[in-house]
Amino acid sequence: MALISTSEFLGITDADDHGVRHMEVGDRAVGGGRGSLFGGVGLAAGIIGLEDTAAQPAVWATGQYVSTAFPPATLDLEVTLSAVGRTVTQGRVIGSNDGSEIISVLGATGVRPEPARMVGESMPDAPPPEDCIDSERPHEVDSIHDHIDVRMARGMFGFSGAGEPSGDNRTVLWTRFRGVRLDAAALAVMADYSPSALGNSLGRVTFLSSLDNTIRFAEMPSADEADDDWVLLDNRVEFVGNGFGHSSCTMWSRSGRLLAVASQSMTVIVPDVV
Amino acid sequence: MALISTSEFLGITDADDHGVRHMEVGDRAVGGGRGSLFGGVGLAAGIIGLEDTAAQPAVWATGQYVSTAFPPATLDLEVTLSAVGRTVTQGRVIGSNDGSEIISVLGATGVRPEPARMVGESMPDAPPPEDCIDSERPHEVDSIHDHIDVRMARGMFGFSGAGEPSGDNRTVLWTRFRGVRLDAAALAVMADYSPSALGNSLGRVTFLSSLDNTIRFAEMPSADEADDDWVLLDNRVEFVGNGFGHSSCTMWSRSGRLLAVASQSMTVIVPDVV
């Protein structure tokens, strides 16, 4: 099967005469439940806008979710390169619908000489995805979740209750974005599954609303990994309190390469608890 | 001694008739070496702008460093509240000098009911700051470093070489912002000492230039901690490669309260290595 980029999967257009890219907010762009734009997709769209405009790979990016977009809607992506240096380009992307801001993305792209290399974290032990528990998240609407497989290697999936709570702040899960290359934007989409660790930590199904997603890219997939193979997420919940939560994850290729480090903050809603 | 807020320490003005706050970029706002605006101070200024405008405590914030400001300069802080909800306010702050953008800050503030609470991480074991090694960073110019003490509890301070490399990706250090309350902005300033862990991981003094700082607030200091006591940073370097680096830290009150989680990406310069 021919693989496509995340940009092709989401149907992001080239820049128009005003330099603005467009994306229809359809089934492939929304999350489950309420059927609104999936946070990770918003960040992915911003990363695509930055990488395409700067013609460099992404180094890091953050997306702030200002308001919710439901289909039918068009996300207009306006890219501004605020600093173009010799090796690094910094920029921002405003994603809006009918002139109303939906997301703000900041980030950098770059190509630099490499004076040193080290990977500080270790891939956690995990059984292969084929031996792990399906997250079995119920899908009330057609959504991006229909295109991404999730298997629990450790802990409970916080949105469905699949698996067993680990008794601590960590879950380990496999994700696969079927038919899509492992590009930076695909990793941004996958990273938005990390907060599923909140329910595991609290020992019960937990809902949340992302305030942001932040991702920092490490090693790129090797040529034979740049397909739609599984990616392992090692998720940590650092804090839940004051009605908010913070979580992070490291993301690993199946062959053990550190692909990215991601984090986010969110509002936390525990069903039946005021 | 009477303690002051970080806003008072930095001399940030109230909003003028156009809603813009101002900060002189003087000794207290710059870092060592080149004497340019210290990244953590830029993020702190944005957090102060968001908190003051929204009249709520910060939940998270990220600052992107677009260009460098050297004294004498005035940082003009323009706050836009992009989404004002019932419990959460989201906004951005553009910090500029003479109309040129220096920093972009995104973040949220809020007050919400608390349906659940958990702290996922643990404070590392560390000797008290009085028994730890002074980071002895040489100060070529008067700077914020003259007001902040740093003591190495584990590993080498990456900008000066004080201490011994830990042989892994982690350093633990104490910081104290003398005479300043432990408010959210103070924590943002302190978090910018976290990348000092890069030199430890590489086993040699290493320089860097921050692309961003991101901070997520957890527990606030208790009343008796809300003074200028020491804060412990548990720093991790996740990745160095492609000329870039990513690091993060958890921040702890001396009495063991998780205050914040921070992260950043940077360009990496190893002296004498091309």
XYZ file of C-alpha atoms in Angstrom:
548
model
C 0.000 0.000 0.000
C 1.336 3.436 -0.895
C 1.844 5.567 2.183
C 0.761 9.197 2.298
C 1.971 12.135 4.393
C -0.082 13.509 7.278
C -0.646 16.616 5.157
C -2.204 14.477 2.411
C -4.221 12.509 4.966
C -5.686 15.728 6.393
C -6.097 17.328 2.952
C -4.135 20.491 3.709
C -3.900 22.650 0.594
C -0.882 24.504 -0.752
C -0.699 28.189 0.154
C -3.210 30.343 -1.767
C -2.460 33.751 -3.294
C -2.501 35.259 0.227
C -0.137 32.623 1.586
C -2.932 30.903 3.520
C -3.337 27.107 3.644
C -6.740 25.503 4.169
C -8.005 22.317 5.780
C -11.572 21.071 5.847
C -12.556 20.001 9.361
C -14.111 16.647 8.441
C -14.185 13.128 9.899
C -10.422 12.730 9.716
C -9.723 15.913 11.690
C -12.062 15.452 14.647
C -11.745 13.458 17.858
C -14.311 11.161 19.400
C -17.211 12.070 21.593
C -18.217 15.568 20.671
C -16.780 15.386 17.156
C -14.694 18.561 17.411
C -11.232 19.268 15.983
C -8.769 16.868 17.659
C -6.050 18.845 19.455
C -3.222 16.812 17.998
C -4.565 17.489 14.510
C -4.483 21.231 15.158
C -0.845 21.031 16.227
C -0.069 18.777 13.241
C -1.578 21.330 10.849
C 0.583 24.041 12.386
C 3.721 21.911 12.063
C 2.919 21.223 8.402
C 2.487 24.957 7.815
C 5.816 25.771 9.496
C 7.795 22.996 7.780
C 6.387 23.734 4.334
C 6.950 27.482 4.607
C 10.455 27.254 6.081
C 11.427 24.214 3.957
C 13.145 22.730 7.023
C 12.238 19.940 9.481
C 10.503 20.881 12.735
C 12.560 21.123 15.941
C 9.732 21.824 18.363
C 6.203 23.237 18.288
C 3.394 24.087 20.663
C -0.281 24.555 19.938
C -2.726 26.490 22.123
C -6.387 25.541 21.675
C -8.348 28.767 21.854
C -11.762 27.586 20.712
C -13.464 24.504 19.368
C -14.253 23.824 15.698
C -16.992 21.411 14.660
C -17.627 20.249 11.087
C -18.505 21.650 8.674
C -15.712 24.191 9.089
C -12.609 25.266 7.223
C -9.403 25.849 9.130
C -7.443 28.703 7.536
C -3.742 28.430 8.409
C -1.802 31.684 8.300
C 1.953 31.204 8.725
C 4.263 34.026 9.875
C 8.025 33.469 9.971
C 9.053 35.782 12.813
C 12.806 35.030 12.688
C 14.668 33.528 9.750
C 18.272 32.760 10.678
C 21.133 30.991 8.986
C 20.269 27.584 10.482
C 17.028 28.081 12.434
C 13.642 29.505 11.459
C 11.059 30.479 14.078
C 7.451 31.125 13.346
C 3.824 31.053 14.337
C 0.666 29.799 12.740
C -2.810 31.096 13.470
C -5.569 28.635 12.607
C -8.954 30.282 12.240
C -12.444 29.554 10.989
C -14.405 32.395 9.417
C -12.002 34.838 11.081
C -12.391 33.341 14.578
C -9.179 32.025 16.101
C -9.197 28.275 16.774
C -5.524 27.540 17.472
C -2.209 29.389 17.888
C 0.958 27.452 17.089
C 4.532 28.534 17.838
C 7.576 26.558 16.769
C 10.949 26.325 15.125
C 12.483 24.443 12.221
C 16.157 24.044 11.449
C 19.164 22.293 9.991
C 22.416 22.681 11.952
C 25.801 21.009 12.338
C 25.850 18.388 15.093
C 28.662 18.856 17.654
C 27.352 16.132 19.990
C 24.659 13.472 20.242
C 23.105 11.689 23.217
C 19.777 10.070 24.015
C 19.005 10.522 27.701
C 15.913 8.395 28.133
C 15.374 4.654 27.688
C 12.622 2.839 25.853
C 10.469 0.999 28.397
C 10.077 -2.755 28.234
C 6.811 -3.621 26.543
C 5.290 -6.673 24.921
C 4.815 -6.308 21.149
C 1.607 -4.545 20.086
C 0.183 -7.821 18.791
C 0.132 -9.122 22.400
C -1.372 -5.959 23.961
C -4.928 -4.978 24.880
C -7.032 -3.008 22.393
C -8.012 0.322 23.931
C -11.565 -0.323 22.684
C -12.503 3.308 22.831
C -16.127 3.647 21.776
C -16.502 5.907 18.756
C -19.704 7.879 18.702
C -18.766 9.700 15.509
C -16.494 8.967 12.555
C -13.159 10.439 13.550
C -9.395 10.229 13.351
C -9.611 7.447 15.933
C -10.912 5.177 13.156
C -7.498 5.506 11.485
C -5.290 5.059 14.555
C -4.862 1.812 16.462
C -4.060 1.904 20.186
C -2.857 -1.073 22.252
C -2.208 -0.904 25.992
C 1.147 -2.394 27.020
C 0.849 -1.175 30.632
C -1.955 0.421 32.606
C -5.510 1.437 31.792
C -6.636 3.522 28.810
C -8.166 6.490 30.583
C -10.997 7.269 28.180
C -12.455 3.740 27.908
C -11.235 1.835 30.957
C -9.579 -0.904 28.840
C -6.680 -2.578 30.671
C -5.814 -2.514 34.373
C -4.746 0.571 36.351
C -0.996 0.429 36.989
C -1.233 1.923 40.471
C 1.175 4.699 39.523
C 1.446 7.652 37.141
C 2.639 5.729 34.071
C 1.035 3.987 31.132
C 2.771 2.518 28.097
C 0.844 2.227 24.859
C 1.425 1.458 21.193
C -0.113 3.635 18.486
C -0.226 3.108 14.724
C -1.428 5.641 12.169
C -2.533 3.301 9.395
C -1.387 4.225 5.877
C 0.373 7.414 7.002
C 4.144 8.016 7.104
C 5.842 8.647 10.445
C 6.425 12.349 9.783
C 6.575 15.067 12.431
C 2.888 15.901 12.052
C 1.895 12.242 12.519
C 3.832 12.167 15.787
C 1.969 15.299 16.931
C -1.363 13.554 16.320
C -0.226 10.444 18.208
C 1.093 12.512 21.142
C -2.452 13.635 21.893
C -3.210 10.095 23.122
C -0.802 10.613 26.025
C -3.323 12.204 28.444
C -5.205 8.890 28.408
C -2.794 8.153 31.281
C -4.822 10.427 33.600
C -7.633 7.918 33.994
C -5.065 5.222 34.777
C -3.547 7.350 37.525
C -6.943 8.160 39.035
C -8.143 4.557 38.631
C -11.300 5.536 36.734
C -12.422 6.813 33.346
C -11.533 10.497 33.151
C -12.329 13.138 30.551
C -10.304 16.213 29.774
C -10.020 19.159 27.477
C -6.539 20.056 26.201
C -5.283 23.589 26.703
C -2.180 22.935 24.595
C 0.046 20.296 23.024
C 3.826 20.693 22.921
C 6.204 18.389 21.042
C 9.997 18.328 20.739
C 11.485 16.188 17.983
C 14.494 13.950 18.577
C 15.643 11.275 16.131
C 13.802 10.976 12.854
C 12.586 7.540 11.837
C 15.114 5.626 9.729
C 14.207 4.809 6.130
C 12.781 1.403 7.023
C 10.835 2.904 9.953
C 9.323 5.717 7.930
C 6.227 3.700 7.275
C 3.058 3.193 9.244
C 4.641 0.972 11.891
C 3.770 1.137 15.575
C 5.100 3.874 17.893
C 5.443 3.330 21.651
C 4.341 6.105 24.037
C 5.702 6.111 27.595
C 3.214 8.387 29.370
C 3.582 10.132 32.721
C 1.053 12.154 34.651
C 2.980 14.695 36.679
C 0.074 16.395 38.440
C -3.694 16.542 38.766
C -5.154 19.270 40.956
C -6.975 22.609 41.009
C -9.148 21.189 38.194
C -6.154 20.940 35.858
C -3.674 18.240 34.865
C -0.223 18.020 33.289
C 1.177 15.021 31.431
C 4.118 14.161 29.197
C 5.453 11.276 27.144
C 8.466 9.975 25.291
C 7.770 8.453 21.865
C 9.754 5.499 20.500
C 10.003 3.743 17.155
C 9.399 0.000 17.272
C 13.145 -0.508 16.775
C 14.007 1.636 19.814
C 14.722 5.100 18.422
C 13.609 8.137 20.522
C 11.373 10.039 18.104
C 9.972 12.844 20.246
C 9.119 14.167 23.706
C 5.675 15.698 24.203
C 3.708 17.374 26.984
C 0.407 19.096 27.609
C -1.868 20.763 30.136
C -5.604 20.206 30.300
C -8.771 20.761 32.255
C -9.855 17.585 34.062
C -13.405 16.285 34.326
C -14.100 13.180 36.414
C -17.588 11.863 35.569
C -20.050 12.014 38.484
C -17.667 14.092 40.583
C -18.451 17.792 40.889
C 13.599 41.542 55.067
C 10.421 42.392 53.193
C 9.932 40.155 50.175
C 8.876 41.527 46.826
C 7.111 39.937 43.863
C 8.964 39.025 40.672
C 7.029 41.822 38.972
C 8.420 44.324 41.478
C 11.919 42.854 41.171
C 11.830 43.260 37.369
C 10.108 46.656 37.554
C 7.175 45.793 35.313
C 4.763 48.733 35.104
C 0.987 48.682 35.265
C -0.793 48.787 31.918
C -0.650 52.187 30.222
C -3.568 53.880 28.437
C -3.112 51.448 25.530
C -3.072 48.425 27.844
C 0.672 47.901 27.362
C 3.041 47.073 30.239
C 6.696 48.062 30.117
C 9.926 46.624 31.510
C 13.383 48.151 31.271
C 15.909 45.551 30.148
C 18.574 46.290 32.768
C 21.000 44.263 34.889
C 18.232 42.328 36.597
C 16.682 41.162 33.313
C 19.740 39.867 31.497
C 21.655 36.595 31.722
C 25.395 36.107 31.941
C 27.920 36.129 29.153
C 26.512 38.273 26.402
C 24.296 40.306 28.728
C 21.102 39.789 26.757
C 17.552 39.307 28.063
C 17.497 36.042 30.046
C 14.957 33.639 28.514
C 13.326 32.813 31.832
C 12.802 36.530 32.488
C 10.989 36.880 29.166
C 8.643 34.042 30.078
C 8.210 35.492 33.581
C 7.212 38.861 32.126
C 4.614 37.156 29.932
C 3.207 35.219 32.893
C 2.925 38.439 34.918
C 1.080 40.071 32.011
C -1.347 37.150 31.700
C -1.991 36.809 35.450
C -2.484 40.545 35.992
C -4.815 40.943 33.017
C -6.906 37.848 33.712
C -6.773 38.300 37.516
C -6.261 34.525 37.857
C -3.246 32.312 38.651
C -1.291 30.828 35.747
C -1.897 27.190 34.743
C 0.758 26.915 32.051
C 2.704 29.187 29.730
C 5.244 28.949 26.952
C 7.605 31.619 25.657
C 9.236 31.612 22.228
C 12.425 33.687 21.939
C 12.293 35.373 18.565
C 15.184 37.813 18.886
C 17.680 39.043 21.436
C 17.379 42.269 23.448
C 20.423 43.968 24.963
C 20.292 46.897 27.386
C 19.425 49.669 27.086
C 16.061 48.473 25.792
C 12.425 48.636 26.870
C 10.288 45.530 26.601
C 6.705 46.507 25.699
C 4.275 43.763 26.781
C 1.007 43.625 24.858
C -1.503 41.169 26.341
C -4.392 39.735 24.298
C -6.976 37.519 25.997
C -8.012 35.236 23.136
C -10.571 33.181 25.099
C -12.241 34.200 28.349
C -14.303 31.345 29.763
C -16.160 30.769 32.980
C -13.189 29.149 34.751
C -10.262 29.406 32.300
C -8.730 32.347 30.440
C -6.346 31.842 27.531
C -4.138 34.510 26.096
C -0.936 35.586 24.449
C 1.624 38.256 25.130
C 3.890 39.831 22.544
C 7.028 41.378 24.007
C 8.664 43.871 21.667
C 11.318 46.559 21.660
C 10.798 49.590 19.426
C 8.229 47.577 17.481
C 10.513 44.572 16.902
C 9.247 41.294 18.348
C 11.472 39.837 21.068
C 9.234 37.129 22.589
C 5.839 35.499 22.039
C 4.131 33.989 25.079
C 1.049 31.754 25.086
C -0.635 30.523 28.235
C -3.696 30.001 30.363
C -4.885 31.077 33.778
C -7.780 29.683 35.740
C -9.693 28.827 38.881
C -11.739 25.618 38.773
C -13.343 23.096 41.101
C -11.051 20.169 41.949
C -12.590 16.730 41.323
C -9.340 14.839 41.978
C -5.757 15.398 43.082
C -2.583 13.353 42.587
C 1.125 14.070 42.377
C 2.748 11.605 39.995
C 6.431 12.364 40.448
C 8.668 12.082 43.510
C 11.144 14.578 44.911
C 14.665 13.191 44.451
C 16.893 12.603 47.432
C 19.313 15.475 47.825
C 21.545 16.856 50.554
C 20.420 20.262 51.885
C 21.614 23.260 49.842
C 24.014 24.246 52.618
C 25.958 21.015 51.946
C 26.025 21.332 48.140
C 28.567 22.713 45.673
C 28.307 26.326 44.524
C 27.820 26.428 40.755
C 30.477 29.175 40.663
C 29.332 30.437 37.304
C 31.613 33.292 36.236
C 29.655 36.509 35.751
C 31.080 38.754 33.083
C 28.272 41.293 33.450
C 25.902 42.308 36.231
C 22.876 40.110 35.702
C 19.997 38.211 37.259
C 22.532 35.542 38.222
C 23.789 37.932 40.934
C 20.386 37.548 42.625
C 19.971 33.786 42.289
C 22.026 31.199 44.171
C 22.626 27.776 42.602
C 23.990 24.733 44.457
C 24.666 21.387 42.776
C 23.209 18.411 44.645
C 24.036 15.922 41.860
C 26.059 16.206 38.662
C 27.982 19.005 36.984
C 26.724 22.542 36.336
C 26.962 22.653 32.564
C 27.899 26.313 32.104
C 30.795 26.431 34.592
C 31.930 22.830 35.115
C 31.361 22.976 38.912
C 30.620 19.542 40.381
C 31.202 16.108 38.882
C 29.432 14.694 35.802
C 26.812 12.168 36.906
C 27.396 9.847 33.968
C 23.750 10.004 32.993
C 21.145 12.535 31.819
C 20.182 13.922 35.242
C 21.335 16.725 37.486
C 19.719 17.887 40.713
C 20.262 21.474 41.830
C 18.947 23.953 44.386
C 18.066 27.504 43.378
C 17.146 30.479 45.549
C 15.864 33.836 44.290
C 16.998 36.076 47.117
C 14.417 38.564 48.402
C 11.743 37.488 45.908
C 8.531 35.561 46.660
C 8.046 32.107 45.157
C 5.395 33.248 42.678
C 4.733 31.707 39.263
C 7.023 34.165 37.503
C 9.891 33.415 39.900
C 9.555 29.715 39.077
C 9.741 30.546 35.358
C 13.028 32.373 35.910
C 14.448 29.470 37.931
C 13.332 26.901 35.320
C 15.749 28.448 32.839
C 18.627 26.987 34.870
C 17.484 23.480 33.909
C 19.445 23.246 30.595
C 22.644 23.448 32.657
C 22.146 19.665 32.718
C 23.314 19.418 29.082
C 26.962 19.966 29.960
C 26.666 17.300 32.658
C 25.299 14.797 30.142
C 28.030 15.569 27.609
C 30.732 15.640 30.327
C 32.020 19.091 29.345
C 31.035 22.753 29.520
C 28.317 23.372 26.929
C 26.640 26.561 25.755
C 23.184 26.877 24.324
C 20.602 29.322 23.118
C 16.986 28.719 24.193
C 14.322 28.523 21.510
C 11.553 28.436 24.115
C 10.670 27.867 27.760
C 7.494 26.044 28.781
C 6.212 25.741 32.358
C 3.214 23.975 33.865
C 2.239 24.887 37.417
C 1.302 22.255 39.997
C 0.987 22.970 43.715
C 1.449 26.526 44.864
C 3.867 27.141 47.736
C 2.200 27.039 51.144
C 2.101 30.240 53.176
C 5.305 29.434 55.037
C 7.026 28.458 51.775
C 6.030 31.600 49.914
C 9.285 33.251 50.807
C 12.694 33.202 49.205
C 13.535 29.673 50.290
C 15.395 27.164 48.114
C 13.703 25.279 45.257
C 15.005 21.908 44.030
C 15.200 21.241 40.269
C 15.375 17.653 39.051
C 16.695 18.109 35.498
C 16.649 15.615 32.638
C 18.196 15.893 29.200
C 16.069 13.860 26.849
C 18.016 14.385 23.642
C 20.970 16.160 22.074
C 21.432 15.843 18.321
C 21.077 17.588 14.957
C 22.546 20.665 16.695
C 19.546 20.922 19.042
C 18.718 19.744 22.542
C 15.616 19.122 24.661
C 15.475 19.149 28.451
C 12.894 19.184 31.216
C 12.673 19.424 34.990
C 10.395 19.001 37.953
C 10.557 21.780 40.564
C 10.114 21.104 44.287
C 9.713 23.246 47.373
C 12.204 22.545 50.148
C 9.402 20.857 52.080
C 8.625 18.443 49.207
C 5.762 20.057 47.296
C 5.743 19.687 43.467
C 5.619 23.320 42.306
C 5.964 23.014 38.528
C 7.113 20.994 35.534
C 9.145 22.783 32.871
C 10.747 21.991 29.525
C 12.609 23.654 26.699
C 14.358 23.239 23.362
C 17.609 24.954 22.452
C 20.426 25.172 19.982
C 23.568 23.496 21.338
C 27.105 24.850 21.043
C 30.012 22.756 22.342
C 33.113 24.975 22.619
C 35.945 23.966 20.250
C 33.740 21.496 18.409
C 32.480 22.544 14.988
